[in-house]
mmCIF file of N, CA and C in Angstrom:
data_model
loop_
_atom_site.group_PDB
_atom_site.id
_atom_site.type_symbol
_atom_site.label_atom_id
_atom_site.label_comp_id
_atom_site.label_asym_id
_atom_site.label_seq_id
_atom_site.Cartn_x
_atom_site.Cartn_y
_atom_site.Cartn_z
ATOM 1 N N MET N 1 34.081 -23.608 -32.091
ATOM 2 C CA MET N 1 34.862 -24.573 -31.459
ATOM 3 C C MET N 1 35.146 -25.780 -32.475
ATOM 4 N N LYS N 2 34.067 -26.222 -33.130
ATOM 5 C CA LYS N 2 34.302 -27.296 -34.131
ATOM 6 C C LYS N 2 35.186 -26.747 -35.234
ATOM 7 N N THR N 3 35.210 -25.579 -35.525
ATOM 8 C CA THR N 3 36.192 -25.049 -36.695
ATOM 9 C C THR N 3 37.572 -25.166 -36.255
ATOM 10 N N TRP N 4 37.736 -24.845 -34.801
ATOM 11 C CA TRP N 4 39.214 -25.007 -34.357
ATOM 12 C C TRP N 4 39.636 -26.548 -34.446
ATOM 13 N N ILE N 5 38.769 -27.432 -34.076
ATOM 14 C CA ILE N 5 39.067 -28.752 -33.963
ATOM 15 C C ILE N 5 39.381 -29.346 -35.423
ATOM 16 N N ALA N 6 38.600 -28.819 -36.344
ATOM 17 C CA ALA N 6 38.882 -29.246 -37.673
ATOM 18 C C ALA N 6 40.116 -28.561 -38.188
ATOM 19 N N LEU N 7 40.422 -27.371 -37.947
ATOM 20 C CA LEU N 7 41.722 -26.745 -38.261
ATOM 21 C C LEU N 7 42.778 -27.610 -37.670
ATOM 22 N N LEU N 8 42.874 -27.945 -36.466
ATOM 23 C CA LEU N 8 43.916 -28.651 -35.817
ATOM 24 C C LEU N 8 44.149 -29.862 -36.482
ATOM 25 N N LEU N 9 43.110 -30.676 -36.703
ATOM 26 C CA LEU N 9 43.080 -31.944 -37.451
ATOM 27 C C LEU N 9 43.940 -31.802 -38.832
ATOM 28 N N VAL N 10 43.431 -30.811 -39.564
ATOM 29 C CA VAL N 10 44.016 -30.587 -40.874
ATOM 30 C C VAL N 10 45.452 -30.258 -40.939
ATOM 31 N N LEU N 11 45.863 -29.457 -39.924
ATOM 32 C CA LEU N 11 47.253 -29.032 -39.651
ATOM 33 C C LEU N 11 48.098 -30.111 -39.202
ATOM 34 N N SER N 12 47.534 -31.153 -38.627
ATOM 35 C CA SER N 12 48.357 -32.278 -37.844
ATOM 36 C C SER N 12 48.649 -33.415 -38.973
ATOM 37 N N LEU N 13 47.900 -33.510 -40.105
ATOM 38 C CA LEU N 13 48.050 -34.555 -40.945
ATOM 39 C C LEU N 13 49.326 -34.516 -41.621
ATOM 40 N N PRO N 14 49.975 -33.345 -42.024
ATOM 41 C CA PRO N 14 51.440 -33.440 -42.504
ATOM 42 C C PRO N 14 52.511 -34.110 -41.485
ATOM 43 N N PHE N 15 52.244 -33.758 -40.275
ATOM 44 C CA PHE N 15 53.170 -34.118 -39.338
ATOM 45 C C PHE N 15 53.001 -35.708 -39.120
ATOM 46 N N ALA N 16 51.788 -36.205 -39.181
ATOM 47 C CA ALA N 16 51.779 -37.638 -39.138
ATOM 48 C C ALA N 16 52.254 -38.385 -40.200
ATOM 49 N N ALA N 17 52.138 -37.754 -41.478
ATOM 50 C CA ALA N 17 52.851 -38.408 -42.687
ATOM 51 C C ALA N 17 54.328 -38.345 -42.574
ATOM 52 N N MET N 18 54.840 -37.294 -42.011
ATOM 53 C CA MET N 18 56.267 -37.251 -41.938
ATOM 54 C C MET N 18 56.864 -38.269 -40.792
ATOM 55 N N ALA N 19 56.043 -38.401 -39.797
ATOM 56 C CA ALA N 19 56.396 -39.367 -38.763
ATOM 57 C C ALA N 19 56.477 -40.934 -39.247
ATOM 58 N N GLN N 20 55.518 -41.011 -40.287
ATOM 59 C CA GLN N 20 55.469 -42.349 -40.942
ATOM 60 C C GLN N 20 56.797 -42.607 -41.775
ATOM 61 N N GLU N 21 57.135 -41.507 -42.609
ATOM 62 C CA GLU N 21 58.312 -41.633 -43.349
ATOM 63 C C GLU N 21 59.537 -41.855 -42.669
ATOM 64 N N GLU N 22 59.565 -41.157 -41.431
ATOM 65 C CA GLU N 22 60.790 -41.358 -40.654
ATOM 66 C C GLU N 22 60.969 -42.788 -40.170
ATOM 67 N N LYS N 23 59.814 -43.230 -39.656
ATOM 68 C CA LYS N 23 59.688 -44.729 -39.240
ATOM 69 C C LYS N 23 60.159 -45.649 -40.388
ATOM 70 N N LYS N 24 59.802 -45.505 -41.442
ATOM 71 C CA LYS N 24 60.293 -46.517 -42.480
ATOM 72 C C LYS N 24 61.645 -46.227 -42.726
ATOM 73 N N GLU N 25 62.283 -45.045 -42.666
ATOM 74 C CA GLU N 25 63.684 -44.717 -42.968
ATOM 75 C C GLU N 25 64.428 -45.528 -41.876
ATOM 76 N N GLY N 26 63.926 -45.278 -40.580
ATOM 77 C CA GLY N 26 64.669 -45.939 -39.473
ATOM 78 C C GLY N 26 64.615 -47.448 -39.477
ATOM 79 N N GLU N 27 63.507 -48.021 -40.053
ATOM 80 C CA GLU N 27 63.663 -49.546 -40.219
ATOM 81 C C GLU N 27 64.712 -49.938 -41.177
ATOM 82 N N GLY N 28 64.806 -49.151 -42.244
ATOM 83 C CA GLY N 28 65.927 -49.514 -43.257
ATOM 84 C C GLY N 28 67.346 -49.434 -42.544
ATOM 85 N N ALA N 29 67.384 -48.484 -41.699
ATOM 86 C CA ALA N 29 68.692 -48.249 -40.859
ATOM 87 C C ALA N 29 69.006 -49.343 -40.124
ATOM 88 N N GLU N 30 67.989 -50.017 -39.512
ATOM 89 C CA GLU N 30 68.138 -51.004 -38.710
ATOM 90 C C GLU N 30 68.732 -52.349 -39.279
ATOM 91 N N VAL N 31 68.427 -52.423 -40.533
ATOM 92 C CA VAL N 31 68.899 -53.655 -41.491
ATOM 93 C C VAL N 31 70.411 -53.445 -41.528
ATOM 94 N N ASP N 32 70.827 -52.122 -41.827
ATOM 95 C CA ASP N 32 72.324 -51.935 -42.110
ATOM 96 C C ASP N 32 72.987 -51.616 -40.842
ATOM 97 N N LYS N 33 72.552 -51.731 -39.732
ATOM 98 C CA LYS N 33 73.258 -51.458 -38.460
ATOM 99 C C LYS N 33 74.409 -52.367 -38.299
ATOM 100 N N VAL N 34 75.583 -51.823 -37.975
ATOM 101 C CA VAL N 34 76.750 -52.530 -37.782
ATOM 102 C C VAL N 34 76.915 -53.319 -36.476
ATOM 103 N N ALA N 35 77.077 -54.630 -36.651
ATOM 104 C CA ALA N 35 77.216 -55.385 -35.403
ATOM 105 C C ALA N 35 78.575 -56.078 -35.390
ATOM 106 N N TYR N 36 78.911 -56.605 -34.278
ATOM 107 C CA TYR N 36 80.234 -57.205 -34.104
ATOM 108 C C TYR N 36 79.953 -58.585 -33.528
ATOM 109 N N TYR N 37 80.385 -59.738 -34.246
ATOM 110 C CA TYR N 37 80.126 -60.921 -33.652
ATOM 111 C C TYR N 37 81.398 -61.475 -33.084
ATOM 112 N N SER N 38 81.506 -61.726 -31.849
ATOM 113 C CA SER N 38 82.756 -62.376 -31.269
ATOM 114 C C SER N 38 82.970 -63.765 -31.260
ATOM 115 N N LEU N 39 83.963 -64.284 -31.693
ATOM 116 C CA LEU N 39 84.173 -65.640 -31.751
ATOM 117 C C LEU N 39 84.614 -66.151 -30.307
ATOM 118 N N VAL N 40 83.557 -66.645 -29.705
ATOM 119 C CA VAL N 40 83.806 -67.115 -28.164
ATOM 120 C C VAL N 40 83.585 -68.618 -27.971
ATOM 121 N N PRO N 41 84.527 -69.312 -27.499
ATOM 122 C CA PRO N 41 85.766 -68.689 -26.844
ATOM 123 C C PRO N 41 86.841 -68.430 -27.681
ATOM 124 N N ALA N 42 87.954 -67.787 -27.196
ATOM 125 C CA ALA N 42 88.874 -67.272 -28.005
ATOM 126 C C ALA N 42 89.555 -68.534 -28.591
ATOM 127 N N LEU N 43 90.362 -68.368 -29.869
ATOM 128 C CA LEU N 43 91.077 -69.356 -30.487
ATOM 129 C C LEU N 43 92.390 -69.472 -29.795
ATOM 130 N N VAL N 44 92.505 -70.864 -29.549
ATOM 131 C CA VAL N 44 93.883 -71.149 -28.933
ATOM 132 C C VAL N 44 94.454 -72.352 -29.775
ATOM 133 N N GLY N 45 95.889 -72.195 -29.888
ATOM 134 C CA GLY N 45 96.449 -73.390 -30.601
ATOM 135 C C GLY N 45 97.899 -73.094 -30.666
ATOM 136 N N ASN N 46 98.581 -73.894 -31.241
ATOM 137 C CA ASN N 46 100.064 -73.857 -31.450
ATOM 138 C C ASN N 46 100.433 -73.409 -32.913
ATOM 139 N N PHE N 47 101.642 -72.885 -33.090
ATOM 140 C CA PHE N 47 102.063 -72.677 -34.324
ATOM 141 C C PHE N 47 103.549 -72.798 -34.453
ATOM 142 N N GLY N 48 104.206 -72.506 -35.687
ATOM 143 C CA GLY N 48 105.604 -72.601 -35.937
ATOM 144 C C GLY N 48 106.157 -73.896 -36.006
ATOM 145 N N ALA N 49 107.330 -73.999 -36.385
ATOM 146 C CA ALA N 49 108.211 -75.261 -36.387
ATOM 147 C C ALA N 49 109.293 -75.330 -35.413
ATOM 148 N N GLY N 50 109.871 -76.353 -35.271
ATOM 149 C CA GLY N 50 111.070 -76.360 -34.201
ATOM 150 C C GLY N 50 110.887 -77.148 -33.094
ATOM 151 N N PRO N 51 111.827 -77.269 -32.253
ATOM 152 C CA PRO N 51 111.690 -78.180 -31.163
ATOM 153 C C PRO N 51 110.848 -77.477 -29.917
ATOM 154 N N LYS N 52 110.668 -76.106 -29.939
ATOM 155 C CA LYS N 52 109.916 -75.486 -28.803
ATOM 156 C C LYS N 52 108.507 -75.138 -29.390
ATOM 157 N N LEU N 53 107.631 -75.565 -28.720
ATOM 158 C CA LEU N 53 106.248 -75.276 -29.088
ATOM 159 C C LEU N 53 105.880 -73.735 -28.945
ATOM 160 N N LYS N 54 105.238 -73.172 -29.749
ATOM 161 C CA LYS N 54 104.892 -71.714 -29.606
ATOM 162 C C LYS N 54 103.094 -71.795 -29.620
ATOM 163 N N PHE N 55 102.635 -70.963 -28.697
ATOM 164 C CA PHE N 55 101.194 -71.021 -28.549
ATOM 165 C C PHE N 55 100.607 -69.560 -29.055
ATOM 166 N N PHE N 56 99.437 -69.635 -29.540
ATOM 167 C CA PHE N 56 98.752 -68.328 -29.701
ATOM 168 C C PHE N 56 97.239 -68.275 -28.945
ATOM 169 N N LYS N 57 96.678 -67.060 -28.742
ATOM 170 C CA LYS N 57 95.399 -67.085 -28.159
ATOM 171 C C LYS N 57 95.097 -65.785 -28.913
ATOM 172 N N ALA N 58 93.832 -65.963 -29.551
ATOM 173 C CA ALA N 58 93.422 -64.877 -30.474
ATOM 174 C C ALA N 58 91.781 -64.529 -30.052
ATOM 175 N N ASP N 59 91.537 -63.452 -29.556
ATOM 176 C CA ASP N 59 90.086 -62.937 -29.341
ATOM 177 C C ASP N 59 89.878 -62.110 -30.517
ATOM 178 N N ILE N 60 88.792 -62.649 -31.348
ATOM 179 C CA ILE N 60 88.588 -61.996 -32.527
ATOM 180 C C ILE N 60 87.067 -61.813 -32.650
ATOM 181 N N ALA N 61 86.792 -60.491 -33.375
ATOM 182 C CA ALA N 61 85.410 -60.035 -33.578
ATOM 183 C C ALA N 61 85.292 -59.858 -35.030
ATOM 184 N N LEU N 62 84.177 -60.184 -35.493
ATOM 185 C CA LEU N 62 83.800 -59.956 -36.959
ATOM 186 C C LEU N 62 82.727 -58.925 -37.218
ATOM 187 N N GLN N 63 83.117 -58.021 -37.990
ATOM 188 C CA GLN N 63 82.069 -56.735 -38.300
ATOM 189 C C GLN N 63 81.092 -57.197 -39.407
ATOM 190 N N VAL N 64 79.871 -57.087 -39.121
ATOM 191 C CA VAL N 64 78.871 -57.437 -40.051
ATOM 192 C C VAL N 64 77.811 -56.354 -40.061
ATOM 193 N N LYS N 65 76.925 -56.262 -41.085
ATOM 194 C CA LYS N 65 76.059 -55.333 -41.209
ATOM 195 C C LYS N 65 74.604 -56.098 -41.392
ATOM 196 N N GLY N 66 73.768 -55.799 -40.107
ATOM 197 C CA GLY N 66 72.464 -56.229 -40.070
ATOM 198 C C GLY N 66 72.342 -57.598 -39.310
ATOM 199 N N ALA N 67 71.156 -57.699 -38.873
ATOM 200 C CA ALA N 67 70.794 -59.012 -37.928
ATOM 201 C C ALA N 67 70.968 -60.290 -38.869
ATOM 202 N N ASP N 68 70.612 -60.231 -40.059
ATOM 203 C CA ASP N 68 70.624 -61.378 -41.097
ATOM 204 C C ASP N 68 72.065 -61.858 -41.110
ATOM 205 N N ALA N 69 72.964 -60.902 -41.362
ATOM 206 C CA ALA N 69 74.359 -61.208 -41.568
ATOM 207 C C ALA N 69 74.948 -61.778 -40.159
ATOM 208 N N GLU N 70 74.525 -61.296 -39.207
ATOM 209 C CA GLU N 70 75.010 -61.878 -37.836
ATOM 210 C C GLU N 70 74.600 -63.287 -37.660
ATOM 211 N N LYS N 71 73.225 -63.646 -38.029
ATOM 212 C CA LYS N 71 72.842 -64.889 -37.951
ATOM 213 C C LYS N 71 73.552 -65.876 -39.011
ATOM 214 N N ILE N 72 73.908 -65.450 -40.201
ATOM 215 C CA ILE N 72 74.607 -66.166 -41.078
ATOM 216 C C ILE N 72 76.212 -66.624 -40.458
ATOM 217 N N VAL N 73 76.747 -65.578 -39.907
ATOM 218 C CA VAL N 73 78.057 -65.683 -39.182
ATOM 219 C C VAL N 73 77.858 -66.708 -38.019
ATOM 220 N N GLU N 74 76.955 -66.532 -37.423
ATOM 221 C CA GLU N 74 76.758 -67.524 -36.139
ATOM 222 C C GLU N 74 76.609 -68.851 -36.742
ATOM 223 N N HIS N 75 75.719 -69.134 -37.690
ATOM 224 C CA HIS N 75 75.468 -70.416 -38.190
ATOM 225 C C HIS N 75 76.748 -71.134 -38.651
ATOM 226 N N HIS N 76 77.685 -70.247 -39.225
ATOM 227 C CA HIS N 76 78.898 -70.836 -39.842
ATOM 228 C C HIS N 76 80.146 -70.749 -38.935
ATOM 229 N N ASP N 77 79.616 -70.390 -37.809
ATOM 230 C CA ASP N 77 80.919 -70.319 -36.650
ATOM 231 C C ASP N 77 81.865 -71.387 -36.677
ATOM 232 N N PRO N 78 81.380 -72.659 -36.619
ATOM 233 C CA PRO N 78 82.384 -73.602 -36.570
ATOM 234 C C PRO N 78 83.414 -73.760 -37.720
ATOM 235 N N LEU N 79 82.721 -73.554 -38.986
ATOM 236 C CA LEU N 79 83.623 -73.406 -40.260
ATOM 237 C C LEU N 79 84.601 -72.313 -40.155
ATOM 238 N N ILE N 80 84.145 -71.118 -39.577
ATOM 239 C CA ILE N 80 85.006 -69.914 -39.614
ATOM 240 C C ILE N 80 86.162 -70.107 -38.642
ATOM 241 N N ARG N 81 85.783 -70.715 -37.500
ATOM 242 C CA ARG N 81 86.784 -71.051 -36.371
ATOM 243 C C ARG N 81 87.984 -72.073 -37.053
ATOM 244 N N ASN N 82 87.433 -73.061 -37.813
ATOM 245 C CA ASN N 82 88.395 -74.049 -38.299
ATOM 246 C C ASN N 82 89.332 -73.377 -39.136
ATOM 247 N N GLN N 83 88.827 -72.463 -40.215
ATOM 248 C CA GLN N 83 89.561 -71.824 -41.140
ATOM 249 C C GLN N 83 90.584 -70.936 -40.419
ATOM 250 N N LEU N 84 90.244 -70.246 -39.366
ATOM 251 C CA LEU N 84 91.220 -69.486 -38.664
ATOM 252 C C LEU N 84 92.288 -70.137 -37.952
ATOM 253 N N VAL N 85 91.904 -71.222 -37.339
ATOM 254 C CA VAL N 85 92.929 -72.114 -36.486
ATOM 255 C C VAL N 85 93.881 -72.575 -37.479
ATOM 256 N N MET N 86 93.370 -72.993 -38.698
ATOM 257 C CA MET N 86 94.491 -73.556 -39.664
ATOM 258 C C MET N 86 95.245 -72.466 -40.037
ATOM 259 N N LEU N 87 94.860 -71.406 -40.395
ATOM 260 C CA LEU N 87 95.578 -70.099 -40.864
ATOM 261 C C LEU N 87 96.607 -69.849 -39.716
ATOM 262 N N PHE N 88 96.251 -69.650 -38.537
ATOM 263 C CA PHE N 88 97.084 -69.359 -37.333
ATOM 264 C C PHE N 88 98.239 -70.482 -37.210
ATOM 265 N N SER N 89 97.844 -71.688 -37.455
ATOM 266 C CA SER N 89 98.870 -72.690 -37.187
ATOM 267 C C SER N 89 99.985 -72.862 -38.270
ATOM 268 N N GLN N 90 99.438 -72.272 -39.309
ATOM 269 C CA GLN N 90 100.616 -72.217 -40.424
ATOM 270 C C GLN N 90 101.537 -71.000 -40.310
ATOM 271 N N GLN N 91 101.511 -70.216 -39.250
ATOM 272 C CA GLN N 91 102.350 -68.934 -39.292
ATOM 273 C C GLN N 91 103.568 -69.367 -38.590
ATOM 274 N N THR N 92 104.533 -68.428 -38.816
ATOM 275 C CA THR N 92 105.968 -68.649 -38.168
ATOM 276 C C THR N 92 106.034 -67.360 -37.070
ATOM 277 N N GLU N 93 107.038 -67.498 -36.238
ATOM 278 C CA GLU N 93 107.195 -66.407 -35.394
ATOM 279 C C GLU N 93 107.408 -65.119 -35.951
ATOM 280 N N GLU N 94 108.140 -65.046 -37.050
ATOM 281 C CA GLU N 94 108.419 -63.717 -37.766
ATOM 282 C C GLU N 94 107.000 -63.226 -38.265
ATOM 283 N N THR N 95 106.162 -64.032 -38.725
ATOM 284 C CA THR N 95 104.770 -63.434 -39.284
ATOM 285 C C THR N 95 103.897 -63.061 -38.190
ATOM 286 N N MET N 96 104.083 -63.635 -36.938
ATOM 287 C CA MET N 96 103.302 -63.246 -35.818
ATOM 288 C C MET N 96 103.789 -62.180 -35.048
ATOM 289 N N ASN N 97 104.960 -61.840 -35.159
ATOM 290 C CA ASN N 97 105.543 -60.636 -34.275
ATOM 291 C C ASN N 97 105.533 -59.323 -35.242
ATOM 292 N N GLY N 98 105.445 -58.282 -34.333
ATOM 293 C CA GLY N 98 105.538 -56.891 -34.953
ATOM 294 C C GLY N 98 104.113 -56.616 -35.533
ATOM 295 N N GLN N 99 104.002 -55.171 -35.676
ATOM 296 C CA GLN N 99 102.668 -54.511 -35.994
ATOM 297 C C GLN N 99 102.314 -54.937 -37.543
ATOM 298 N N ASP N 100 103.332 -54.878 -38.299
ATOM 299 C CA ASP N 100 103.249 -55.205 -39.866
ATOM 300 C C ASP N 100 102.836 -56.652 -39.881
ATOM 301 N N GLY N 101 103.308 -57.589 -39.245
ATOM 302 C CA GLY N 101 103.039 -59.051 -39.360
ATOM 303 C C GLY N 101 101.699 -59.154 -38.820
ATOM 304 N N LYS N 102 101.170 -58.625 -37.849
ATOM 305 C CA LYS N 102 99.836 -58.884 -37.160
ATOM 306 C C LYS N 102 98.880 -58.165 -38.207
ATOM 307 N N GLU N 103 99.209 -57.068 -38.819
ATOM 308 C CA GLU N 103 98.182 -56.507 -39.766
ATOM 309 C C GLU N 103 98.054 -57.409 -41.169
ATOM 310 N N LYS N 104 99.172 -57.886 -41.610
ATOM 311 C CA LYS N 104 99.040 -58.946 -42.578
ATOM 312 C C LYS N 104 98.305 -60.098 -42.244
ATOM 313 N N LEU N 105 98.470 -60.629 -41.130
ATOM 314 C CA LEU N 105 97.748 -61.729 -40.474
ATOM 315 C C LEU N 105 96.166 -61.457 -40.430
ATOM 316 N N ARG N 106 95.928 -60.151 -40.200
ATOM 317 C CA ARG N 106 94.528 -59.767 -39.881
ATOM 318 C C ARG N 106 93.812 -59.691 -41.267
ATOM 319 N N GLN N 107 94.496 -59.178 -42.248
ATOM 320 C CA GLN N 107 93.998 -59.056 -43.584
ATOM 321 C C GLN N 107 93.908 -60.476 -44.264
ATOM 322 N N GLU N 108 94.779 -61.417 -43.995
ATOM 323 C CA GLU N 108 94.708 -62.662 -44.566
ATOM 324 C C GLU N 108 93.475 -63.407 -43.841
ATOM 325 N N ALA N 109 93.482 -63.207 -42.635
ATOM 326 C CA ALA N 109 92.238 -63.885 -41.741
ATOM 327 C C ALA N 109 90.857 -63.278 -42.302
ATOM 328 N N LEU N 110 90.843 -62.129 -42.669
ATOM 329 C CA LEU N 110 89.546 -61.464 -43.172
ATOM 330 C C LEU N 110 89.274 -62.081 -44.431
ATOM 331 N N LYS N 111 90.295 -62.205 -45.284
ATOM 332 C CA LYS N 111 90.262 -62.780 -46.757
ATOM 333 C C LYS N 111 89.705 -64.125 -46.700
ATOM 334 N N GLN N 112 90.137 -64.993 -45.834
ATOM 335 C CA GLN N 112 89.836 -66.351 -45.602
ATOM 336 C C GLN N 112 88.439 -66.556 -45.170
ATOM 337 N N VAL N 113 88.142 -65.715 -44.119
ATOM 338 C CA VAL N 113 86.873 -65.801 -43.806
ATOM 339 C C VAL N 113 85.582 -65.340 -44.753
ATOM 340 N N GLN N 114 85.894 -64.326 -45.508
ATOM 341 C CA GLN N 114 85.123 -63.952 -46.762
ATOM 342 C C GLN N 114 85.097 -65.000 -47.791
ATOM 343 N N ASP N 115 86.211 -65.588 -47.948
ATOM 344 C CA ASP N 115 86.224 -66.770 -49.032
ATOM 345 C C ASP N 115 85.432 -67.998 -48.623
ATOM 346 N N VAL N 116 85.363 -68.221 -47.271
ATOM 347 C CA VAL N 116 84.647 -69.348 -46.751
ATOM 348 C C VAL N 116 83.047 -69.138 -46.937
ATOM 349 N N LEU N 117 82.720 -67.796 -46.393
ATOM 350 C CA LEU N 117 81.373 -67.350 -46.483
ATOM 351 C C LEU N 117 80.802 -67.302 -47.739
ATOM 352 N N ASN N 118 81.744 -66.791 -48.902
ATOM 353 C CA ASN N 118 81.358 -66.781 -50.286
ATOM 354 C C ASN N 118 80.985 -67.953 -50.709
ATOM 355 N N GLN N 119 81.882 -69.137 -50.522
ATOM 356 C CA GLN N 119 81.557 -70.442 -50.903
ATOM 357 C C GLN N 119 80.215 -70.935 -50.330
ATOM 358 N N GLU N 120 79.920 -70.679 -49.102
ATOM 359 C CA GLU N 120 78.823 -71.148 -48.453
ATOM 360 C C GLU N 120 77.619 -70.465 -48.738
ATOM 361 N N GLU N 121 77.676 -69.167 -48.843
ATOM 362 C CA GLU N 121 76.488 -68.257 -48.799
ATOM 363 C C GLU N 121 76.330 -67.493 -50.078
ATOM 364 N N GLY N 122 77.429 -67.375 -51.060
ATOM 365 C CA GLY N 122 77.320 -66.732 -52.249
ATOM 366 C C GLY N 122 77.758 -65.126 -52.106
ATOM 367 N N LYS N 123 78.018 -64.821 -50.780
ATOM 368 C CA LYS N 123 78.404 -63.432 -50.512
ATOM 369 C C LYS N 123 79.300 -63.363 -49.382
ATOM 370 N N PRO N 124 80.220 -62.418 -49.188
ATOM 371 C CA PRO N 124 81.390 -62.382 -48.212
ATOM 372 C C PRO N 124 80.731 -62.218 -46.800
ATOM 373 N N VAL N 125 79.627 -61.470 -46.645
ATOM 374 C CA VAL N 125 78.880 -61.183 -45.414
ATOM 375 C C VAL N 125 79.786 -60.400 -44.403
ATOM 376 N N VAL N 126 80.975 -60.693 -43.973
ATOM 377 C CA VAL N 126 81.658 -60.146 -43.186
ATOM 378 C C VAL N 126 82.589 -59.016 -43.723
ATOM 379 N N ASP N 127 82.349 -57.581 -43.062
ATOM 380 C CA ASP N 127 82.983 -56.515 -43.658
ATOM 381 C C ASP N 127 84.376 -56.181 -43.070
ATOM 382 N N ASP N 128 84.785 -56.685 -41.972
ATOM 383 C CA ASP N 128 85.959 -56.639 -41.216
ATOM 384 C C ASP N 128 86.251 -57.559 -40.155
ATOM 385 N N LEU N 129 87.609 -57.776 -39.885
ATOM 386 C CA LEU N 129 87.921 -58.844 -38.838
ATOM 387 C C LEU N 129 88.835 -57.947 -37.905
ATOM 388 N N LEU N 130 88.650 -58.026 -36.656
ATOM 389 C CA LEU N 130 89.333 -57.317 -35.609
ATOM 390 C C LEU N 130 89.946 -58.252 -34.572
ATOM 391 N N PHE N 131 91.245 -58.097 -34.140
ATOM 392 C CA PHE N 131 91.856 -58.718 -33.068
ATOM 393 C C PHE N 131 91.550 -57.758 -31.797
ATOM 394 N N ASN N 132 90.792 -58.364 -30.956
ATOM 395 C CA ASN N 132 90.514 -57.728 -29.637
ATOM 396 C C ASN N 132 91.711 -58.067 -28.841
ATOM 397 N N ASN N 133 92.288 -59.192 -28.942
ATOM 398 C CA ASN N 133 93.499 -59.540 -28.141
ATOM 399 C C ASN N 133 94.308 -60.639 -29.015
ATOM 400 N N LEU N 134 95.557 -60.449 -29.156
ATOM 401 C CA LEU N 134 96.212 -61.401 -29.758
ATOM 402 C C LEU N 134 97.658 -61.708 -28.901
ATOM 403 N N ILE N 135 97.598 -62.843 -28.356
ATOM 404 C CA ILE N 135 98.777 -63.220 -27.440
ATOM 405 C C ILE N 135 99.468 -64.284 -27.987
ATOM 406 N N ILE N 136 100.965 -64.087 -28.005
ATOM 407 C CA ILE N 136 101.793 -65.118 -28.544
ATOM 408 C C ILE N 136 102.890 -65.459 -27.609
ATOM 409 N N GLN N 137 102.967 -66.788 -27.430
ATOM 410 C CA GLN N 137 104.026 -67.141 -26.336
ATOM 411 C C GLN N 137 104.793 -68.252 -26.783
#
């Protein structure tokens, strides 16, 4: 009987070591987990020139990797929002209409957010910027 118990213990040791390695790999994956930080409330403002005011409402999510990056973005939320509102207010109706115009605006917004975070943190932190909703009136 003691032989069987000893044999079972010896055979189970490699499985315990493998479980520890998998746990360590899982911890590393948690750091690189993709998260989306939504800028809430939505950005609202006016844009364009001319006698008639034009308004925008943008629901934006920022893609980051890891909880640390999400905390950095949350900390700099006011600065990011300011940068994006300034960018949107400089647009014209032509740059806000159409799929190509919106894609160029999205890329420019991502660049501006990354530039601001690069200045503040020394790294861009944000991997992508997504328009969940973009309304122009």
